[in-house]
Amino acid sequence: MLSITDLTVSYGPVEALNGVTISVPRGEVTAVIGANGAGKSTLMRTLAGLVTPAAGQATLDGEIITRKSPEDIVRMGVALVPEGRSTIPELTVEENLRLGGLWRPKADRRTTQAEVFDLFPVLAERQRMRADTLSGGERQQLAIGRALMSNPKCLLLDEPSLGLAPLIVTQILHLVRRLADETKIAVLLVEQNAVTALRMADTGVVLNLGRIVQTGPASEIASDEKLRHAYLGY
Amino acid sequence: MTSFIDYLIGGVSNGAVIALMAIALVLIWRATRVVNFAQVGQAMFTTFVALTVQTLTGSWALALVVAMVAGAILGVIVQFLVLRPMRRADTSGAIIATFGVLIALQAAVGMIWGGDAQAYPQPFDNAGIVAFGRIWPISVYDFVVIGVTILLVIALSLLFTRTSIGLAMRASAFNPEVARLSGVRVSRVLTFGWALAGVVGAVAGVLVAPSSTVSPTTFDILLVFAFTAAVIGGLDSLVGAVALGVFAGLVISLVSGLSNSGNAPVVALVLLALSLITKPDGVFGHHKARAV
């Protein structure tokens, strides 16, 4: 389980996150929703070790992950798929995947790669192709596949729907749901696309200007009209 | 016509050395976006180390190996002492710092080995090969130079395409953030890159030494040619560095042979200027714009 406690992040005088507390149990999908500038990406980048928090901490199964390097956090079992389809276009599909588990023993890497190919068959078909020949949806699958290659206990997904067609978004989010159900990974998902995200998540967290305004079962948050009008703008 | 072909043949081994030095520049550029002007200084330093070993033991091969090891160590030292502290400054600051390292290395060599030009012993026969009833403008030593270069280029391409460290180096060069998020210890990979470039530069230095002399500044001209080759080749491209390095060797040989060797650097700089005007990304460079 990923536990985030009182996490506060400042960029100079600006507080991007203020006392954020979230629990992400294994096998569940927690969706953090909120408008642009709510602090969603900052939350993800802090958990992955790219940003150092001013206060608070995050733990994975009791081990503190905050204030560690991204390289160590991946090894501890937290993998981030950053915003904007984070594949390396100059590398092949297979190389992008291999990269995700480069630090692991070869045999483990092979096993995980087979699992990733099961989950995303299209990646198996395109193994030898350069990542920049893939479509947007395929590239997002590759980005998630790369993160899974580290065999994480917790997967962080930053705006996986960005720039994808609605049908593809639904497909990707369904895969994420399946992943949580089948592998018991804890999934923390950040989305601007609140409707779709809440439909498949277990828990919803509404973030506004760096503070949590509401936490609850995803279905309740989705049906709370006042919340929708005030923070989600629909 | 015969002399034209002779000049071309004579330029190949010179081009091989330029290609190696250009590869060293490209390795550092790809990983750090810094042009390491100290590379020839490092190569000059390690060539003096090789000269000392060669004088003591008489073994050319041992001297080459020691120079390679020294090149790796010196590359790591330069990175740790100069480039790491400069990391937060912008890259133009780091590039100027490499000039500082070059001057410091030249001064250090002057203090240790003296400022005079010294002859580097000729390890193999340097006379033109006699075949088909004439003397060709290429010697056994030229074949050694070309052979060592080919071996090194093959070894490098295998390293980059077939090994984990090679994949980590490419990923770190293309997108350090994604590499770190994948668990690659990017700063260690960069250090390895500096060591590798140091090795390649050291080989270039030892190979070119017998055909010139060694002094603190003899290799400066090699920097001009290697830099030109690397930039025209696209700076990002190892293939470009090799192709344009050899091409530069041929051009220099032709210009020196048909006019005067003093004109070669001028021609190189004219080619560099033309390339930057007409094809700023280089012949083998890929365009930087990417879809987001």
XYZ file of C-alpha atoms in Angstrom:
526
model
C 0.000 0.000 0.000
C 1.165 3.495 -0.870
C 0.547 5.989 1.949
C 1.016 9.680 1.381
C 0.989 11.750 4.566
C 0.828 15.547 4.832
C 2.862 16.006 1.658
C 3.802 19.651 1.028
C 5.767 20.875 -1.974
C 6.848 24.440 -2.677
C 8.316 25.987 -5.793
C 9.915 29.053 -4.205
C 7.107 31.043 -2.588
C 4.410 29.039 -4.394
C 2.947 26.067 -2.563
C 2.109 23.473 -5.203
C 0.922 20.867 -2.681
C -0.297 21.565 0.818
C -0.712 18.773 3.374
C -1.865 16.101 0.927
C -2.801 12.758 2.513
C -3.873 9.820 0.331
C -3.876 6.031 0.782
C -3.620 3.777 -2.253
C -4.349 0.124 -1.342
C -3.077 -2.757 -3.474
C -5.417 -3.954 -6.171
C -7.282 -0.662 -6.210
C -7.289 2.321 -8.508
C -7.240 5.740 -6.895
C -7.989 8.638 -9.202
C -6.792 12.135 -8.359
C -8.816 14.632 -10.336
C -8.710 18.383 -10.562
C -8.249 21.265 -12.967
C -5.019 22.456 -14.541
C -2.605 23.709 -11.896
C -4.254 21.757 -9.077
C -0.896 20.116 -8.296
C -1.586 16.715 -9.852
C 1.655 16.409 -11.796
C 3.644 17.799 -8.863
C 2.212 15.038 -6.697
C 3.319 12.377 -9.171
C 6.765 13.869 -9.736
C 7.316 14.110 -5.984
C 6.353 10.486 -5.439
C 8.737 9.421 -8.221
C 11.605 11.379 -6.684
C 11.920 14.084 -9.345
C 10.771 16.789 -6.898
C 11.807 17.018 -3.226
C 8.956 17.786 -0.817
C 9.210 20.578 1.753
C 7.340 18.526 4.368
C 5.480 15.251 4.810
C 6.341 11.826 3.469
C 5.186 8.878 1.420
C 5.722 5.216 2.235
C 5.324 2.009 0.267
C 4.441 -0.931 2.533
C 5.979 1.012 5.422
C 9.214 1.999 3.669
C 9.786 5.714 3.184
C 10.177 6.610 -0.501
C 10.283 10.405 -0.286
C 13.645 12.209 -0.572
C 15.158 9.250 -2.395
C 16.476 9.325 -5.959
C 14.164 8.251 -8.815
C 16.541 5.344 -9.540
C 16.126 4.028 -5.986
C 12.373 4.613 -5.862
C 11.898 2.436 -8.978
C 13.919 -0.300 -7.307
C 11.689 -0.032 -4.226
C 8.641 -0.726 -6.369
C 7.101 2.579 -7.425
C 7.040 3.265 -11.174
C 5.866 6.476 -12.814
C 4.485 6.838 -16.305
C 5.009 10.572 -16.772
C 2.710 12.864 -18.722
C 2.983 12.887 -22.507
C 3.657 9.275 -23.538
C 7.106 8.910 -22.069
C 8.667 6.564 -24.554
C 12.015 7.189 -26.197
C 11.135 7.581 -29.894
C 14.649 6.781 -31.150
C 14.627 3.335 -29.519
C 12.686 0.287 -30.668
C 9.666 -0.992 -28.793
C 11.713 -3.883 -27.390
C 14.502 -1.513 -26.291
C 12.053 0.806 -24.558
C 10.702 -2.166 -22.634
C 14.142 -3.577 -21.841
C 15.132 -0.148 -20.519
C 12.363 -0.335 -17.943
C 13.911 -3.382 -16.283
C 17.571 -2.943 -17.113
C 18.622 -3.145 -13.481
C 16.851 -6.475 -12.936
C 18.308 -9.951 -13.545
C 17.839 -11.024 -17.163
C 15.590 -13.993 -16.332
C 13.173 -11.834 -14.288
C 13.145 -9.291 -17.082
C 12.184 -11.966 -19.601
C 9.281 -13.177 -17.451
C 7.938 -9.671 -16.993
C 8.323 -8.911 -20.687
C 6.198 -11.945 -21.533
C 3.532 -10.675 -19.111
C 3.637 -7.210 -20.676
C 3.225 -8.750 -24.138
C 0.197 -10.687 -22.841
C -1.342 -7.495 -21.572
C -0.439 -5.428 -24.657
C -0.309 -7.841 -27.639
C 0.256 -4.966 -30.056
C 3.688 -4.369 -28.473
C 4.710 -7.947 -29.198
C 3.779 -7.454 -32.856
C 5.800 -4.243 -33.118
C 8.844 -5.270 -31.050
C 11.428 -4.379 -33.666
C 9.871 -1.082 -34.771
C 11.018 2.289 -33.542
C 8.719 3.774 -30.929
C 8.049 6.857 -33.069
C 6.253 4.703 -35.649
C 3.555 3.767 -33.114
C 0.187 5.486 -32.823
C -0.611 7.588 -29.745
C -2.535 4.816 -28.038
C 0.158 2.235 -28.774
C 2.807 4.556 -27.424
C 0.862 5.002 -24.206
C 0.692 1.224 -23.894
C 4.444 1.114 -24.433
C 4.969 3.771 -21.747
C 2.895 1.765 -19.274
C 4.675 -1.422 -20.375
C 8.059 0.199 -19.730
C 6.957 1.087 -16.191
C 5.626 -2.449 -15.611
C 9.010 -3.898 -16.607
C 10.296 -2.871 -13.178
C 7.666 -5.192 -11.662
C 6.234 -2.401 -9.493
C 4.029 -2.720 -6.437
C 2.631 0.696 -7.187
C 2.043 2.301 -10.575
C 1.739 6.080 -10.956
C -0.041 7.233 -14.105
C 0.130 10.909 -14.978
C -2.661 11.892 -17.411
C -2.650 8.756 -19.560
C -5.556 10.113 -21.603
C -3.782 13.269 -22.726
C -4.181 13.761 -26.467
C -5.822 10.401 -27.098
C -9.143 9.747 -28.834
C -12.009 8.965 -26.403
C -12.277 5.348 -27.550
C -8.555 4.787 -26.967
C -8.784 6.453 -23.549
C -11.506 3.997 -22.524
C -9.375 1.083 -23.766
C -6.294 2.237 -21.869
C -8.217 2.854 -18.659
C -9.840 -0.582 -18.932
C -6.397 -2.114 -19.184
C -5.348 -0.198 -16.076
C -8.392 -1.543 -14.269
C -7.546 -5.097 -15.347
C -3.973 -4.584 -14.198
C -5.075 -3.571 -10.706
C -7.538 -6.471 -10.471
C -5.211 -9.166 -11.804
C -1.790 -8.178 -10.475
C -2.873 -6.449 -7.263
C -0.774 -3.431 -8.105
C -1.736 -0.208 -6.326
C -2.584 2.315 -9.040
C -2.543 6.050 -8.492
C -4.016 7.778 -11.503
C -4.056 11.491 -12.161
C -6.603 12.723 -14.677
C -8.208 15.841 -16.045
C -10.723 13.633 -17.744
C -12.748 13.172 -14.527
C -15.764 11.319 -15.900
C -13.830 8.437 -17.444
C -11.325 8.246 -14.594
C -13.998 8.083 -11.874
C -15.966 5.470 -13.779
C -13.196 2.901 -13.423
C -11.559 4.011 -10.167
C -12.353 2.709 -6.664
C -11.558 5.915 -4.864
C -11.652 9.516 -6.022
C -9.606 12.388 -4.666
C -10.429 15.955 -5.692
C -7.435 18.250 -5.663
C -7.739 22.028 -5.928
C -4.862 24.513 -5.726
C -2.677 21.976 -3.957
C -5.215 20.951 -1.302
C -7.503 17.956 -1.104
C -11.112 19.120 -1.030
C -12.786 15.718 -1.071
C -11.902 12.038 -0.795
C -14.406 9.239 -1.174
C -15.688 6.320 -3.226
C -15.344 7.214 -6.902
C -19.057 6.741 -7.607
C -20.041 9.218 -4.864
C -17.627 11.838 -6.114
C -18.875 11.352 -9.659
C -22.468 11.955 -8.577
C -21.752 14.922 -6.286
C -23.067 17.790 -8.388
C -21.818 20.599 -6.161
C -18.298 19.209 -6.300
C -18.481 18.835 -10.051
C -19.591 22.395 -10.604
C -17.115 23.903 -8.167
C -13.921 22.072 -9.056
C -14.317 19.964 -12.123
C -16.153 22.430 -14.344
C -18.867 20.274 -15.883
C 45.327 11.276 -62.221
C 47.756 8.881 -60.540
C 48.760 11.548 -58.055
C 45.087 12.319 -57.316
C 44.471 8.670 -56.430
C 47.729 8.546 -54.483
C 46.668 11.508 -52.378
C 43.329 9.852 -51.682
C 44.980 6.579 -50.610
C 47.449 8.480 -48.460
C 44.621 10.311 -46.707
C 42.744 7.249 -45.450
C 44.812 6.519 -42.340
C 44.947 10.215 -41.468
C 41.153 10.228 -41.857
C 40.851 7.207 -39.577
C 42.579 9.101 -36.767
C 40.375 12.163 -37.325
C 37.352 9.857 -37.257
C 38.407 8.450 -33.868
C 38.855 11.901 -32.377
C 35.495 12.950 -33.859
C 33.878 9.859 -32.262
C 35.272 10.918 -28.879
C 33.714 14.372 -29.336
C 30.384 12.873 -30.426
C 30.279 10.491 -27.433
C 30.520 13.392 -25.005
C 28.194 15.633 -26.991
C 25.438 13.002 -27.193
C 25.517 12.405 -23.475
C 26.017 15.902 -22.109
C 25.507 18.466 -24.914
C 29.048 19.656 -24.256
C 31.754 19.867 -26.922
C 34.818 18.660 -25.065
C 37.626 20.815 -26.428
C 39.915 19.235 -23.836
C 39.680 15.926 -25.722
C 42.864 16.581 -27.738
C 44.605 17.747 -24.563
C 43.630 14.488 -22.866
C 44.844 12.544 -25.929
C 48.114 14.499 -25.947
C 48.627 13.785 -22.242
C 47.981 10.058 -22.655
C 50.259 9.946 -25.713
C 53.072 11.270 -23.536
C 52.239 8.549 -21.021
C 52.432 6.045 -23.894
C 55.755 7.513 -25.044
C 57.176 7.028 -21.551
C 55.962 3.418 -21.437
C 57.307 2.775 -24.931
C 60.710 4.236 -24.025
C 60.890 2.144 -20.850
C 59.619 -1.162 -22.234
C 60.010 -0.892 -25.987
C 56.531 -2.338 -26.473
C 54.197 -0.395 -28.753
C 51.177 -2.512 -27.860
C 51.737 -2.155 -24.119
C 52.118 1.602 -24.559
C 48.803 1.689 -26.444
C 47.007 -0.259 -23.708
C 48.445 1.900 -20.932
C 47.409 5.018 -22.864
C 43.847 3.643 -23.156
C 43.660 3.021 -19.420
C 45.138 6.451 -18.725
C 42.598 7.940 -21.157
C 39.716 6.378 -19.247
C 41.026 7.600 -15.906
C 41.762 11.090 -17.205
C 38.272 11.287 -18.736
C 36.722 10.441 -15.379
C 38.956 12.968 -13.579
C 38.020 15.749 -16.007
C 34.338 14.940 -15.588
C 34.509 14.855 -11.792
C 36.692 17.914 -11.281
C 35.281 20.181 -13.938
C 32.031 19.021 -15.514
C 30.128 17.805 -12.450
C 30.593 21.066 -10.535
C 29.596 22.928 -13.724
C 26.417 20.915 -14.200
C 24.140 23.552 -12.803
C 25.638 26.257 -15.005
C 24.481 26.352 -18.616
C 26.281 24.202 -21.162
C 28.157 27.127 -22.742
C 29.885 27.583 -19.372
C 30.878 23.931 -19.406
C 32.214 24.211 -22.959
C 34.408 27.155 -21.951
C 35.556 25.139 -18.941
C 36.776 22.388 -21.287
C 38.993 25.023 -22.966
C 40.413 25.718 -19.510
C 41.126 22.018 -19.069
C 42.892 21.949 -22.454
C 45.184 24.819 -21.443
C 45.821 23.271 -18.023
C 46.723 19.911 -19.597
C 49.095 21.592 -22.065
C 50.798 23.375 -19.176
C 50.978 20.172 -17.141
C 52.570 18.243 -20.004
C 55.092 21.070 -20.496
C 56.056 20.819 -16.847
C 56.308 17.004 -16.782
C 57.752 16.164 -20.185
C 59.027 19.547 -21.413
C 57.686 21.809 -24.133
C 59.863 20.559 -26.998
C 58.536 18.359 -29.750
C 59.622 14.755 -29.305
C 59.700 11.995 -31.872
C 57.403 9.028 -31.297
C 59.098 5.803 -32.386
C 57.753 4.176 -35.512
C 56.372 0.780 -34.456
C 55.916 -0.702 -37.926
C 57.394 -0.160 -41.333
C 56.401 3.291 -42.505
C 57.724 3.014 -46.032
C 55.290 2.823 -48.912
C 54.315 -0.710 -49.835
C 55.812 -1.969 -53.089
C 53.365 -3.891 -55.244
C 52.496 -4.226 -58.945
C 55.781 -2.640 -59.899
C 55.411 0.631 -58.037
C 55.539 2.163 -54.567
C 52.108 2.912 -53.117
C 51.520 5.861 -50.781
C 50.384 3.571 -47.984
C 52.506 1.707 -45.459
C 52.134 -1.279 -43.150
C 51.634 1.205 -40.337
C 48.762 2.860 -42.219
C 47.073 -0.525 -42.402
C 47.567 -0.944 -38.643
C 45.965 2.468 -38.051
C 43.025 1.674 -40.325
C 42.650 -1.801 -38.795
C 42.658 -0.552 -35.208
C 40.109 2.123 -36.123
C 37.796 -0.390 -37.791
C 38.048 -2.719 -34.775
C 37.261 0.113 -32.389
C 34.273 1.300 -34.436
C 32.887 -2.264 -34.560
C 33.443 -2.681 -30.810
C 31.672 0.609 -30.114
C 28.685 -0.215 -32.279
C 28.343 -3.625 -30.606
C 28.589 -1.934 -27.223
C 25.816 0.491 -28.132
C 23.449 -1.960 -29.776
C 24.028 -5.239 -27.926
C 24.795 -4.448 -24.292
C 22.847 -3.126 -21.337
C 25.302 -0.310 -20.703
C 24.983 0.660 -24.377
C 21.193 0.839 -24.124
C 21.518 2.794 -20.874
C 23.899 5.238 -22.604
C 21.561 5.771 -25.541
C 18.525 6.196 -23.298
C 20.389 8.617 -21.029
C 21.441 10.652 -24.059
C 17.980 10.778 -25.639
C 15.925 11.333 -22.494
C 17.700 11.395 -19.125
C 14.457 11.789 -17.175
C 12.811 8.694 -18.627
C 16.109 6.840 -18.147
C 16.192 7.775 -14.445
C 12.523 6.846 -14.018
C 13.420 3.471 -15.531
C 16.060 2.960 -12.859
C 19.148 3.849 -14.922
C 21.795 5.573 -12.778
C 22.329 8.301 -15.338
C 25.235 10.056 -13.627
C 27.225 6.810 -13.539
C 26.389 6.211 -17.180
C 27.709 9.693 -18.013
C 30.942 8.971 -16.173
C 31.295 5.776 -18.187
C 30.771 7.864 -21.338
C 33.617 10.207 -20.379
C 35.878 7.241 -19.721
C 34.935 5.685 -23.064
C 35.578 8.928 -24.956
C 38.922 9.171 -23.146
C 39.853 5.689 -24.356
C 38.920 6.459 -27.973
C 40.815 9.777 -27.878
C 43.854 8.059 -26.376
C 43.914 5.528 -29.214
C 43.705 8.367 -31.751
C 46.641 10.096 -30.055
C 48.921 7.060 -30.021
C 48.039 6.216 -33.632
C 48.740 9.690 -34.996
C 51.899 10.312 -32.931
C 54.475 8.500 -35.144
C 53.419 10.463 -38.229
C 53.958 13.795 -36.486
C 55.814 14.595 -33.308
C 54.437 14.979 -29.801
C 54.555 18.305 -27.988
C 51.977 20.045 -25.789
C 50.364 21.670 -28.844
C 50.942 19.279 -31.778
C 47.469 17.792 -31.552
C 45.646 21.138 -31.612
C 45.254 20.914 -35.375
C 43.645 17.484 -34.940
C 40.955 19.197 -32.871
C 40.151 21.535 -35.774
C 39.695 18.629 -38.180
C 37.872 16.345 -35.724
C 35.527 19.120 -34.640
C 34.769 19.948 -38.275
C 34.107 16.296 -39.055
C 31.917 15.842 -35.985
C 29.819 18.947 -36.695
C 29.361 18.257 -40.410
C 28.528 14.665 -39.491
C 25.736 15.907 -37.259
C 27.407 15.833 -33.778
C 24.817 13.268 -32.688
C 25.835 10.602 -35.123
C 28.666 8.095 -34.714
C 28.221 7.068 -38.340
C 28.532 10.726 -39.304
C 31.720 11.108 -37.255
C 33.333 8.120 -38.964
C 32.205 9.035 -42.480
C 33.118 12.710 -42.222
C 36.334 11.938 -40.332
C 37.580 9.770 -43.181
C 36.272 12.320 -45.691
C 38.196 15.070 -43.873
C 41.352 12.959 -44.063
C 40.934 12.621 -47.826
C 40.258 16.329 -48.301
C 43.285 17.306 -46.199
C 45.484 14.927 -48.130
C 44.252 16.279 -51.468
C 44.577 19.923 -50.450
C 48.023 19.360 -48.938
C 49.190 17.396 -51.934
C 47.812 19.615 -54.687
C 48.568 22.942 -53.013
C 50.138 23.421 -49.620
C 49.522 21.707 -46.276
C 49.001 25.102 -44.632
C 45.779 25.442 -46.644
C 44.155 22.339 -45.122
C 42.778 24.000 -41.961
C 41.373 26.850 -44.057
C 39.573 24.395 -46.312
C 38.253 22.561 -43.244
C 36.841 25.763 -41.775
C 35.301 26.778 -45.110
C 33.607 23.363 -45.299
C 32.415 23.800 -41.702
C 30.935 27.211 -42.496
C 29.232 25.925 -45.657
C 27.799 22.988 -43.747
C 26.442 25.192 -40.977
C 24.798 27.496 -43.519
C 23.254 24.818 -45.713
C 22.700 21.902 -43.332
C 22.915 23.030 -39.718
C 21.812 19.618 -38.382
C 24.667 17.935 -40.172
C 24.659 15.353 -42.914
C 23.761 12.467 -40.610
C 22.049 14.405 -37.814
C 18.344 13.994 -37.356
C 16.179 17.004 -36.962
C 15.620 17.965 -33.345
C 11.923 18.847 -33.539
C 9.776 16.112 -32.042
C 6.085 15.571 -31.788
C 4.902 15.925 -28.185
